PDB file of C-alpha atoms in Angstrom:
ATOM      1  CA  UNK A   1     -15.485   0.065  87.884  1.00 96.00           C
ATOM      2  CA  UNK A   2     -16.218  -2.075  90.754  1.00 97.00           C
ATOM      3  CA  UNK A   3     -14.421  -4.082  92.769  1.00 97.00           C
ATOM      4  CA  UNK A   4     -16.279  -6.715  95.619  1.00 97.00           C
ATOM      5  CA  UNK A   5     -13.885  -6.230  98.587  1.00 96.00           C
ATOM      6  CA  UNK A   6     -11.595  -3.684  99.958  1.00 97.00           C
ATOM      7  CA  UNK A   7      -8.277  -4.938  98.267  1.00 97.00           C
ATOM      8  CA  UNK A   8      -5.507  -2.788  99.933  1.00 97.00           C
ATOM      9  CA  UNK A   9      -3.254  -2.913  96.591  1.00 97.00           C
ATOM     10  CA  UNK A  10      -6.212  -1.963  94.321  1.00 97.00           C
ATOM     11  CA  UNK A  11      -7.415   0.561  96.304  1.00 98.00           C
ATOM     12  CA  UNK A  12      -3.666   1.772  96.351  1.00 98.00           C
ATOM     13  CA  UNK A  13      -3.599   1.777  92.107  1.00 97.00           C
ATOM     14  CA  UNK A  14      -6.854   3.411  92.189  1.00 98.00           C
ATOM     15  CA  UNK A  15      -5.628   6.532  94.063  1.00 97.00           C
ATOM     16  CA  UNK A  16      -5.303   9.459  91.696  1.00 96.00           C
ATOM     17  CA  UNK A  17      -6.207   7.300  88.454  1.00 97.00           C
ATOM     18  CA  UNK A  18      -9.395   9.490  88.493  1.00 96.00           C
ATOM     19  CA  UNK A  19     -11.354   6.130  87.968  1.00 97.00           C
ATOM     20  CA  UNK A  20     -15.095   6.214  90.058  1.00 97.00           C
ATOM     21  CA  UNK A  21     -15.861   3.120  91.807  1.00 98.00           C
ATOM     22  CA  UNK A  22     -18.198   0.790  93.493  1.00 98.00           C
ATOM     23  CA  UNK A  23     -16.431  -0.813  96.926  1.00 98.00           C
ATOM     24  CA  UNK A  24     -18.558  -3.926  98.064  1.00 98.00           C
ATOM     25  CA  UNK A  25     -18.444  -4.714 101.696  1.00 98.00           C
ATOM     26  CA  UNK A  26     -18.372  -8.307 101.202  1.00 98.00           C
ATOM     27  CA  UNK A  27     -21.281 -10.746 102.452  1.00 98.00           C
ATOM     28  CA  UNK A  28     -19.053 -12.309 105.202  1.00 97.00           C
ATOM     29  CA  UNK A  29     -18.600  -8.485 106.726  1.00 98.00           C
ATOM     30  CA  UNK A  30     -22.358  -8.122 107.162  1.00 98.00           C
ATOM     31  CA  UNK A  31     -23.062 -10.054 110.174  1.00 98.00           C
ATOM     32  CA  UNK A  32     -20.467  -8.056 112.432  1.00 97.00           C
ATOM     33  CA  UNK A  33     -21.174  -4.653 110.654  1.00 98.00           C
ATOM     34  CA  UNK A  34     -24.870  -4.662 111.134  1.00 97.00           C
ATOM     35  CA  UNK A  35     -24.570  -4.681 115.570  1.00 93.00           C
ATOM     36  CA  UNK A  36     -21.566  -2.859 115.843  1.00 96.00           C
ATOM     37  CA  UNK A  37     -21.432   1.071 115.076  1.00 97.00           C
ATOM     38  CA  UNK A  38     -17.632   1.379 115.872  1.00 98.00           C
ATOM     39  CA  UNK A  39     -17.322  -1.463 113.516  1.00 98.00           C
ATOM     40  CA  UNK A  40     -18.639   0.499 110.930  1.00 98.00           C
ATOM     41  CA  UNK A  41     -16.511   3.305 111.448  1.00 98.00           C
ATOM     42  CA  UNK A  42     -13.888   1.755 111.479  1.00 98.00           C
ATOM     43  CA  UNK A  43     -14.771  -0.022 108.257  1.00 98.00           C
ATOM     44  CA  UNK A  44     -15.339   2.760 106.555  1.00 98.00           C
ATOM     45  CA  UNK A  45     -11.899   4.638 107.878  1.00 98.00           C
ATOM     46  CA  UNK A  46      -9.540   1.917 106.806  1.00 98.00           C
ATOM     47  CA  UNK A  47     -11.231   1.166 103.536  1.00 98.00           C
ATOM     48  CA  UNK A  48     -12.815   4.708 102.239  1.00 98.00           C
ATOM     49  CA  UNK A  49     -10.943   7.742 104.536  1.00 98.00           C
ATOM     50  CA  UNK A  50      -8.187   6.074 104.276  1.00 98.00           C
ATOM     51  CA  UNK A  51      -7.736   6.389 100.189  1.00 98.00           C
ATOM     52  CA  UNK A  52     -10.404   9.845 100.320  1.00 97.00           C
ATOM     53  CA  UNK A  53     -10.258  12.029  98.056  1.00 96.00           C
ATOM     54  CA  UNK A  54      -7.539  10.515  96.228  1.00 97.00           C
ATOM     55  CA  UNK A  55      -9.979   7.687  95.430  1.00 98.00           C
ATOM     56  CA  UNK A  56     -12.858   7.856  93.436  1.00 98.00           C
ATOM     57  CA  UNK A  57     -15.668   6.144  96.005  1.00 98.00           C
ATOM     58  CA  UNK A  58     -18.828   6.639  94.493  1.00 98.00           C
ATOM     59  CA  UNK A  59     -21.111   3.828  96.108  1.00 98.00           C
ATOM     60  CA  UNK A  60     -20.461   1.597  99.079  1.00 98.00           C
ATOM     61  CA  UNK A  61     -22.177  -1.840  98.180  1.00 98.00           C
ATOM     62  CA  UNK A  62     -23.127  -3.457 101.157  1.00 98.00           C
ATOM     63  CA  UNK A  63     -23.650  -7.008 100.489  1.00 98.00           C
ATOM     64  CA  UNK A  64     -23.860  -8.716  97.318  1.00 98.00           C
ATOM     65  CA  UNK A  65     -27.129 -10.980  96.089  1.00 97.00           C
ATOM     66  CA  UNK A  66     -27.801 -11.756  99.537  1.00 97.00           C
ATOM     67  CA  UNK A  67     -31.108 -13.897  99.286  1.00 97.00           C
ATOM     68  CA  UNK A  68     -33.934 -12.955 101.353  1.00 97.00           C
ATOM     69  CA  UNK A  69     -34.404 -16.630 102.569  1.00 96.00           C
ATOM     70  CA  UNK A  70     -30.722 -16.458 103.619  1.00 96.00           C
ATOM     71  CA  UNK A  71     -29.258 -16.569 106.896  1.00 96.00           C
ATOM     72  CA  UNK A  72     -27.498 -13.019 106.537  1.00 97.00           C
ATOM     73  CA  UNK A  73     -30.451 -11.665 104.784  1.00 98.00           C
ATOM     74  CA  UNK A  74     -31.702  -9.686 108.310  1.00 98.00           C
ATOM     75  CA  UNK A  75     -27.864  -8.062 108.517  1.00 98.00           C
ATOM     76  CA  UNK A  76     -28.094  -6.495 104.911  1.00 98.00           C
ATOM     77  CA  UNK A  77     -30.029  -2.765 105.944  1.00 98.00           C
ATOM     78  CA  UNK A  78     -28.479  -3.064 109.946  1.00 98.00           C
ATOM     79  CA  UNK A  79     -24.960  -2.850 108.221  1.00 98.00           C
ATOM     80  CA  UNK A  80     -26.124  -0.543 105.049  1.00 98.00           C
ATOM     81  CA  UNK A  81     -27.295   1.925 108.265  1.00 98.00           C
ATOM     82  CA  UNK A  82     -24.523   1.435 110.110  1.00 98.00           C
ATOM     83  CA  UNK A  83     -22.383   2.097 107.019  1.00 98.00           C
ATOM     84  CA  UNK A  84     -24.249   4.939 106.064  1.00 98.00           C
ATOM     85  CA  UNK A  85     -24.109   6.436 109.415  1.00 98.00           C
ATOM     86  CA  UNK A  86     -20.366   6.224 109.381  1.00 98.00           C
ATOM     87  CA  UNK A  87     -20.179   7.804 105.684  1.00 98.00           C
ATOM     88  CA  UNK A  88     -22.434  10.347 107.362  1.00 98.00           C
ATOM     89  CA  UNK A  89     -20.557  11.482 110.171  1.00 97.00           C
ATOM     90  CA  UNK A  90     -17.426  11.757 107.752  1.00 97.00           C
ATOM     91  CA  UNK A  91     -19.151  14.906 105.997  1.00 97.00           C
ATOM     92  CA  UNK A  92     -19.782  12.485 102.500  1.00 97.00           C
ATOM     93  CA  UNK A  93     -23.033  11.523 102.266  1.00 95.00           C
ATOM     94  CA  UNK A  94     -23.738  13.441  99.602  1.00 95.00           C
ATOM     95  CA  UNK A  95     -19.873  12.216  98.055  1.00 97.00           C
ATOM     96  CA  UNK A  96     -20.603   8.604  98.264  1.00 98.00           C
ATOM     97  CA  UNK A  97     -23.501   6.838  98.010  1.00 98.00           C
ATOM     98  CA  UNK A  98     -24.161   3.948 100.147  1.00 98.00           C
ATOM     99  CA  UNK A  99     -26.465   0.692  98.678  1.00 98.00           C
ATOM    100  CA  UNK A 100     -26.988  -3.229  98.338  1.00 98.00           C
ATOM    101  CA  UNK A 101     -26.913  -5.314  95.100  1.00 98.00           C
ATOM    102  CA  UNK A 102     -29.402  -7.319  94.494  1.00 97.00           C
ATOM    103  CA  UNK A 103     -30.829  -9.378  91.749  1.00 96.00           C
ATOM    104  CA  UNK A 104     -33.679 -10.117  88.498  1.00 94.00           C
ATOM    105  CA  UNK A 105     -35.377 -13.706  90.140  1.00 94.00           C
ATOM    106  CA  UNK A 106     -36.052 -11.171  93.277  1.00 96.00           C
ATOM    107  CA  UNK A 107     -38.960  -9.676  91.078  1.00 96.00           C
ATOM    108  CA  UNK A 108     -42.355 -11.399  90.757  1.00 92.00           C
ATOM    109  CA  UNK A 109     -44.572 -11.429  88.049  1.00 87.00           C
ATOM    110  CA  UNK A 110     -40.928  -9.397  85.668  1.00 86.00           C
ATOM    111  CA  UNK A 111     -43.359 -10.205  82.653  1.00 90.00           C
ATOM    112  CA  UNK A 112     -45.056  -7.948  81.518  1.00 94.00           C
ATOM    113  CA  UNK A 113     -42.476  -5.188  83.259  1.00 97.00           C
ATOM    114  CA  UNK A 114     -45.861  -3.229  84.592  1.00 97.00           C
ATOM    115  CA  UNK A 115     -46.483  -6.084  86.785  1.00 97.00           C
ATOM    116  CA  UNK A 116     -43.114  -6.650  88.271  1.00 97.00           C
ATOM    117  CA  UNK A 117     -43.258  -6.888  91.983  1.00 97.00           C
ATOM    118  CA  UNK A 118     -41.211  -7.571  95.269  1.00 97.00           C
ATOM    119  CA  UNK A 119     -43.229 -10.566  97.021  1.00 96.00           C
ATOM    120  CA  UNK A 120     -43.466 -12.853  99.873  1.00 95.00           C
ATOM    121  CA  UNK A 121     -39.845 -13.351 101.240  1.00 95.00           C
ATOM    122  CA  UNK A 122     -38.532 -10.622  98.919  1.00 97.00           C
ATOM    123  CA  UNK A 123     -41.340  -7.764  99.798  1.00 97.00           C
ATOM    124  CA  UNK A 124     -40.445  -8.321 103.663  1.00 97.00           C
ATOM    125  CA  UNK A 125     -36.348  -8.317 102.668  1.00 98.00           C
ATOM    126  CA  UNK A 126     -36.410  -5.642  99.751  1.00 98.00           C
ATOM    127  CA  UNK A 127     -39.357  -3.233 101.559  1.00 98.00           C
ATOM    128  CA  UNK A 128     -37.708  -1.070 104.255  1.00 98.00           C
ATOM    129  CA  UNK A 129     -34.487  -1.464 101.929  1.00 98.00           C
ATOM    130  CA  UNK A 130     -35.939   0.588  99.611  1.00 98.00           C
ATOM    131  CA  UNK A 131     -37.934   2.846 101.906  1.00 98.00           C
ATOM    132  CA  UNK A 132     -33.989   2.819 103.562  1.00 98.00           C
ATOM    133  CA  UNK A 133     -33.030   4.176 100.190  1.00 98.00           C
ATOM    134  CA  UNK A 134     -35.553   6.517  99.508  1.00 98.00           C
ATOM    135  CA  UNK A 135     -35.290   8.031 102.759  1.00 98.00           C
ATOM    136  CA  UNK A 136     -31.545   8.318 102.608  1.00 97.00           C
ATOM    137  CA  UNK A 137     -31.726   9.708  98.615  1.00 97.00           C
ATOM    138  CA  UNK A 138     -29.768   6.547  97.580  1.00 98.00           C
ATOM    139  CA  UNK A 139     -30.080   4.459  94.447  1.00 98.00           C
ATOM    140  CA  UNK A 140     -30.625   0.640  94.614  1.00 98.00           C
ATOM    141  CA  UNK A 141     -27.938  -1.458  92.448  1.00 98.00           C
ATOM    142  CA  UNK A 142     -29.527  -4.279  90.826  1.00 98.00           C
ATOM    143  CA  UNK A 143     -27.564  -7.095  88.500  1.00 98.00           C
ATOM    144  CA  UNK A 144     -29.090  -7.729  85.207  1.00 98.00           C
ATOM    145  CA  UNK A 145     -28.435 -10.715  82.873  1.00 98.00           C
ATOM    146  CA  UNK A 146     -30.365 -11.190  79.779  1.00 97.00           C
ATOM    147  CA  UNK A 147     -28.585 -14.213  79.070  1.00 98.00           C
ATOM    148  CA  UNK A 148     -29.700 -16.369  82.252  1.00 96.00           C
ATOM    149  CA  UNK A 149     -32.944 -15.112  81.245  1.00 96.00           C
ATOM    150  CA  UNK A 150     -32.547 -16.719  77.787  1.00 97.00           C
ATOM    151  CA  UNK A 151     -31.100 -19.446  78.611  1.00 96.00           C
ATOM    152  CA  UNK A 152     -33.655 -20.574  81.629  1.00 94.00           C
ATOM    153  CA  UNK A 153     -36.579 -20.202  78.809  1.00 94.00           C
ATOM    154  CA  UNK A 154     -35.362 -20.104  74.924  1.00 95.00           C
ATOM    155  CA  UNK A 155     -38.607 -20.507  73.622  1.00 93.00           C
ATOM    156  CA  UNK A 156     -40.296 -16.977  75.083  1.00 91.00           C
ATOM    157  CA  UNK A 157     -37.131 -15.364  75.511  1.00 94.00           C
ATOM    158  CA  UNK A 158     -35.707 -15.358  71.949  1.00 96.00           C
ATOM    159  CA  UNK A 159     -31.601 -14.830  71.644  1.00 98.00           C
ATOM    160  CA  UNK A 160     -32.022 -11.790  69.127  1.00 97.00           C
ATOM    161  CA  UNK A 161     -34.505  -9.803  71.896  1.00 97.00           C
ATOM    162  CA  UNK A 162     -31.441 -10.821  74.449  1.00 98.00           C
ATOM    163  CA  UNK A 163     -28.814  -9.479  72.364  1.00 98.00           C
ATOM    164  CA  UNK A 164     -30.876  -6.244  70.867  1.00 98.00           C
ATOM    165  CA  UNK A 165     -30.908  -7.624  67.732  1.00 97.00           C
ATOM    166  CA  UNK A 166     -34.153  -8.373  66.859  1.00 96.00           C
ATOM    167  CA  UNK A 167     -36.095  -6.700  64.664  1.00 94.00           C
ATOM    168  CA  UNK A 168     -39.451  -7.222  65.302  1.00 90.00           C
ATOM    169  CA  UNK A 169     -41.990  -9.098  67.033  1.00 88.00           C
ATOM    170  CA  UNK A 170     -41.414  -6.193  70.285  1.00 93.00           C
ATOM    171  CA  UNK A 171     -43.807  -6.861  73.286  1.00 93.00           C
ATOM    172  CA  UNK A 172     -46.428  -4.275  74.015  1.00 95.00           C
ATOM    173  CA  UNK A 173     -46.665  -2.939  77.693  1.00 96.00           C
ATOM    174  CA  UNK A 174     -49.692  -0.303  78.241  1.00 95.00           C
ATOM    175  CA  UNK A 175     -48.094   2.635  76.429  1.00 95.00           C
ATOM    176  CA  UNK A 176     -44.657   0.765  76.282  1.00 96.00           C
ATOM    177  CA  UNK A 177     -42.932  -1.014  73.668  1.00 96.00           C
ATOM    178  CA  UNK A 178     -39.728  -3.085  74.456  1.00 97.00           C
ATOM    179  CA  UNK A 179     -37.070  -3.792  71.921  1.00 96.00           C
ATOM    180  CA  UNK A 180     -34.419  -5.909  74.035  1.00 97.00           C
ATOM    181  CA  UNK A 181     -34.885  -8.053  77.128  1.00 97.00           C
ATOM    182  CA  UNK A 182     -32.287  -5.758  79.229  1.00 98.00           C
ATOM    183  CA  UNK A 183     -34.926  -2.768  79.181  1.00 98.00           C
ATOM    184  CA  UNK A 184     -37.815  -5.480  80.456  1.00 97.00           C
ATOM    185  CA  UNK A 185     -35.976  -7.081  83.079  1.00 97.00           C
ATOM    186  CA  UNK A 186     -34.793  -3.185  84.106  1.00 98.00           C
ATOM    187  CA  UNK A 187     -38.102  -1.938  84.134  1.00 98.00           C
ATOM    188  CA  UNK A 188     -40.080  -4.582  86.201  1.00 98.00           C
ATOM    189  CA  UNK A 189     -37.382  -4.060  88.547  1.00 98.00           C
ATOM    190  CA  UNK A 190     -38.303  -0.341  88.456  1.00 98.00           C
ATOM    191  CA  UNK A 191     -42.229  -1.407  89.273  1.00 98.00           C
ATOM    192  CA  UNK A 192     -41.057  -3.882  91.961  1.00 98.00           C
ATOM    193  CA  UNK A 193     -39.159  -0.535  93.433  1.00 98.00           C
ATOM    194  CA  UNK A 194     -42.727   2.284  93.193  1.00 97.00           C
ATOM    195  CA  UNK A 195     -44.910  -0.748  94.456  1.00 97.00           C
ATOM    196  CA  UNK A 196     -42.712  -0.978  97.059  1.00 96.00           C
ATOM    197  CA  UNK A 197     -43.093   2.600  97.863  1.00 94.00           C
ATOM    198  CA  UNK A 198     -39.746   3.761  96.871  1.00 94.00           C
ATOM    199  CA  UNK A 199     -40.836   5.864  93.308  1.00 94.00           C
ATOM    200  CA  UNK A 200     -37.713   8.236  93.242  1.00 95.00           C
ATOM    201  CA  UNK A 201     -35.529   5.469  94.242  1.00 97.00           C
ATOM    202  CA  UNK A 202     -32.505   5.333  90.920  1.00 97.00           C
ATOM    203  CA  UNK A 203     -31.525   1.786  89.930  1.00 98.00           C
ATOM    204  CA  UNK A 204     -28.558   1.690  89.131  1.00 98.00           C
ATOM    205  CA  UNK A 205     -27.180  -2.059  87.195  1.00 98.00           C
ATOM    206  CA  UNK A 206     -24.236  -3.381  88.945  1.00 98.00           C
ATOM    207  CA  UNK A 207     -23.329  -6.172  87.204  1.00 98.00           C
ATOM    208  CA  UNK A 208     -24.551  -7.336  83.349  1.00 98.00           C
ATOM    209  CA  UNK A 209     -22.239  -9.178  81.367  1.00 98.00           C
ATOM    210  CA  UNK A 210     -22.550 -12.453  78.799  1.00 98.00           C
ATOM    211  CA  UNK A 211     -20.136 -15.508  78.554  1.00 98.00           C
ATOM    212  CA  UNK A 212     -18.182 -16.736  75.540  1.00 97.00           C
ATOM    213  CA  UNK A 213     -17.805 -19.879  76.469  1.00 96.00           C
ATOM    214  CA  UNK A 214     -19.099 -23.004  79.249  1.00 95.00           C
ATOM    215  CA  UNK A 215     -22.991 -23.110  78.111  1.00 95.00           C
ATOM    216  CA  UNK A 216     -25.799 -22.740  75.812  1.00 96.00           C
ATOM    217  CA  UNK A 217     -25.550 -19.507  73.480  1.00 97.00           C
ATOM    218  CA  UNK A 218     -22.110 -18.944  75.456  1.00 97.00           C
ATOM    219  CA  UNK A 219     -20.018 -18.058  72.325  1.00 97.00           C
ATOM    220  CA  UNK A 220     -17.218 -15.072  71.729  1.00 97.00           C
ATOM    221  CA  UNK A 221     -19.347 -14.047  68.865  1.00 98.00           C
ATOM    222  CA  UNK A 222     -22.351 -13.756  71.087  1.00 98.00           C
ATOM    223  CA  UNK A 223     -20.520 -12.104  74.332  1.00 98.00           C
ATOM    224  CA  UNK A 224     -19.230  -9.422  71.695  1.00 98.00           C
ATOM    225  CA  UNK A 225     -22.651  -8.519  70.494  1.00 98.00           C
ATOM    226  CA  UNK A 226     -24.096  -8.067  73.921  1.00 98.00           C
ATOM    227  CA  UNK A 227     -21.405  -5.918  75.431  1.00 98.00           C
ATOM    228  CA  UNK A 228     -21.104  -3.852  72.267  1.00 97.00           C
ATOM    229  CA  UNK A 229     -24.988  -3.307  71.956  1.00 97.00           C
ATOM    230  CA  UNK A 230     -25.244  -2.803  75.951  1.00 98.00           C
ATOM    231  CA  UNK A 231     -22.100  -0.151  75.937  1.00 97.00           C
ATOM    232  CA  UNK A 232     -23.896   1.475  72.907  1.00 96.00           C
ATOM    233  CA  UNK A 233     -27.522   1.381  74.621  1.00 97.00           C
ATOM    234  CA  UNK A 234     -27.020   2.428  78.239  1.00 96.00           C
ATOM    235  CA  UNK A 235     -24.716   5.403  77.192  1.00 94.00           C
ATOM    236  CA  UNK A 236     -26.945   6.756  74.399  1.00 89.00           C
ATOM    237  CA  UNK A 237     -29.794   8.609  76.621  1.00 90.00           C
ATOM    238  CA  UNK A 238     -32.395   7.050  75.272  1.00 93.00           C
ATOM    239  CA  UNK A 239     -33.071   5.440  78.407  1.00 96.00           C
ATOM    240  CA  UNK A 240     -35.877   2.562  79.168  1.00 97.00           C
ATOM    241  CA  UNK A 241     -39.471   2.989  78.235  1.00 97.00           C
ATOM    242  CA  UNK A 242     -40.328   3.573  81.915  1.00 96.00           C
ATOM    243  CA  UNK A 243     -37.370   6.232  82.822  1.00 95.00           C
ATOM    244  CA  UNK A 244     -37.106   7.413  79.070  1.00 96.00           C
ATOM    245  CA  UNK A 245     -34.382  10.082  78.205  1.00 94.00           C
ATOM    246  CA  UNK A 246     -31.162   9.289  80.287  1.00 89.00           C
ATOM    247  CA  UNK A 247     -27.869   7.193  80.229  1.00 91.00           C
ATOM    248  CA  UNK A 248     -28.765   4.270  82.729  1.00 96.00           C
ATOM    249  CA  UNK A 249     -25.249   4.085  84.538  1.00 97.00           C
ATOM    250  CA  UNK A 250     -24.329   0.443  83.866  1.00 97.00           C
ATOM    251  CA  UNK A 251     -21.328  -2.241  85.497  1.00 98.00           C
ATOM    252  CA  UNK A 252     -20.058  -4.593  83.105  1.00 97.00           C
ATOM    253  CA  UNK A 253     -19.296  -7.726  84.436  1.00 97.00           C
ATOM    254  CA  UNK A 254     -16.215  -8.839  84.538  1.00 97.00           C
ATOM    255  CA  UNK A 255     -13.324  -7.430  83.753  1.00 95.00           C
ATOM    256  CA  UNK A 256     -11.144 -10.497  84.017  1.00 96.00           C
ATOM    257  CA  UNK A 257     -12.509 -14.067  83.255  1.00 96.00           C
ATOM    258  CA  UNK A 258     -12.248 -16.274  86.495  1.00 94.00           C
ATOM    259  CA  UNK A 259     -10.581 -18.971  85.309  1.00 89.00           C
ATOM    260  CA  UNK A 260     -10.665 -20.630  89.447  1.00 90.00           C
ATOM    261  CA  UNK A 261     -14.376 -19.736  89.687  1.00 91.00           C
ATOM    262  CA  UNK A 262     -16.074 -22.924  91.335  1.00 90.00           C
ATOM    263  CA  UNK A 263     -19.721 -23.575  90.291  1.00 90.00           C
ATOM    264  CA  UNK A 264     -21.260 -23.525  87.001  1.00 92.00           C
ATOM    265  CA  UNK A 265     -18.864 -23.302  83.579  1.00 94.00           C
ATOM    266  CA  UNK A 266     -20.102 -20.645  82.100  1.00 94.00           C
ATOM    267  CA  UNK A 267     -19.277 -18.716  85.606  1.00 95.00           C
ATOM    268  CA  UNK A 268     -15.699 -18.908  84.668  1.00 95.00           C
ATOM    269  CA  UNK A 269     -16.108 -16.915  81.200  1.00 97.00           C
ATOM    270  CA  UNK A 270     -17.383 -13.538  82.005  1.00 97.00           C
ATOM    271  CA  UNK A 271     -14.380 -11.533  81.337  1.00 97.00           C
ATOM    272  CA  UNK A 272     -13.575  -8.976  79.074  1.00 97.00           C
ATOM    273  CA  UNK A 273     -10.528  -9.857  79.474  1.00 97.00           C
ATOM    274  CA  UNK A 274      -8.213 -13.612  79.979  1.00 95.00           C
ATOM    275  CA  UNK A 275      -6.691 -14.007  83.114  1.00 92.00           C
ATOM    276  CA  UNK A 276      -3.069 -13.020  80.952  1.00 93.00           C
ATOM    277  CA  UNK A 277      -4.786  -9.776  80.531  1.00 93.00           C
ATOM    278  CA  UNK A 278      -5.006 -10.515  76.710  1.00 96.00           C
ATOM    279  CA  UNK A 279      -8.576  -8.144  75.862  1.00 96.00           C
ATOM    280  CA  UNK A 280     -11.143 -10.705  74.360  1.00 97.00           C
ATOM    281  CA  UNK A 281     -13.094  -8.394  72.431  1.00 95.00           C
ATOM    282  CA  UNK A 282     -12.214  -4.830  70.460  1.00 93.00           C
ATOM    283  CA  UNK A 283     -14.578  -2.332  72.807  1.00 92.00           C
ATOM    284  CA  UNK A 284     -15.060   0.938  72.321  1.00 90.00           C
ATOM    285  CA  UNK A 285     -16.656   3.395  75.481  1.00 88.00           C
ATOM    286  CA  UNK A 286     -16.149   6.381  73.451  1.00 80.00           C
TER     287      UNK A 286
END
């Protein structure tokens, strides 16, 4: 699972549940993390030592869609260093892995996925990221949603290729055919990351998820068919046409629908689950 800041009383439940997790360190922690070593340490001692081994840490996410034309944007790698350094010095860097999230509209040129690309603003923020990460043998989380994708331009982007349920019709790419948006939109990311020197670097999707309600092609019927083909299609090794072969480890998002969620409808309708903890959908991991 993942959870996007260092709640004391989740952290607590997590403790011997043998559940792996993402921690975030949110986006208002990056400022004062990225000059401040001792901060760091300190960070990381009340929020990871503190529950370790008990919990199961397996990335620190440091920062959350920051965007490059943001005023936090030049804290993201100062605190993922810092962070790291502190993770370091504990003996764990090769326990817990330390990243950012970031995001699809980062990527120029996503279609076709050959040509996807970190430009501009985004080369000069996402560059020494990844060469951070590649360095530092760390993967870089990335959030994936086929539906904005769909939504933002119905006509090219079909619903059936967003769900994987279409049948035909499957873009050619050099060598590569794709069968369902998710694998496009995961593999320009993936050419964004080589051009940007970083071709080792593992991406690893933090965050993909559909609404059932609050917008266009936001329906229960919909949501189910997305998480139930995505669960199905990361987990069965088959892998995307450019890193063939392999699960692709995969965050649905959200666990709980955010009923107080300001911003955009749809926003509040994420969930797997209602805010009574009734489950939405019948899922199966297994």
């Amino acid at each position: 699972m993942r959870i996007y800041d260092p709640n004391p009383q989740a952290l607590q439940a997590l403790r011997g549940s043998g559940i792996e997790f993402i921690l975030d360190v949110p986006n208002d922690k990056l400022e004062g993390l990225a000059n401040d070593a001792a901060a760091a340490r300190k960070w990381v001692q009340d929020n990871v030592l503190n529950y370790y081994p008990d919990a199961k840490f397996r990335i620190i996410a440091v920062g959350n869609e920051v965007n490059p034309m943001a005023r936090l944007a030049p804290f993201v790698l100062p605190a993922m260093s810092k962070i790291y350094d502190a993770i370091a010095s504990a003996g764990l860097k090769d326990k817990i892995k330390v990243s950012t999230a970031t995001y699809s509209t980062l990527v120029s040129n996503s279609f076709p996925p050959s040509k996807g690309s970190f430009d501009g603003a985004s080369g000069s923020f996402m560059g020494p990221i990844i060469n951070f990460l590649k360095n530092t043998n760390n993967p870089l989380l990335f959030n994936i949603y086929p539906y904005f994708s769909h939504i933002g331009d119905p006509q090219n982007v079909p619903l059936p290729y967003a769900l994987f349920t279409a049948t035909g019709g499957f873009p050619q790419d050099g060598q590569n055919q794709y069968r369902n948006l998710f694998d496009a939109l995961l593999d320009a990311a993936y050419s964004a990351v080589e051009k940007a020197s970083g071709p080792n670097v593992e991406i690893v999707v933090s965050e993909s998820g559909w609404p059932s309600a609050g917008g266009p092609a936001a329906s229960m019927e919909n949501a189910a068919t997305y998480y139930r083909n995505l669960i199905n299609h990361v987990k069965g090794g088959s892998g995307s046409p450019k890193r063939p072969g392999r699960a692709i480890e995969t965050y649905l998002f959200a666990m709980f629908d955010e009923n107080l969620k300001t911003g955009a409808e749809n926003e509040k309708h994420f969930g797997l689950f209602s805010p009574n903890k009734q489950p939405k959908y019948q899922l199966s991991f297994n």
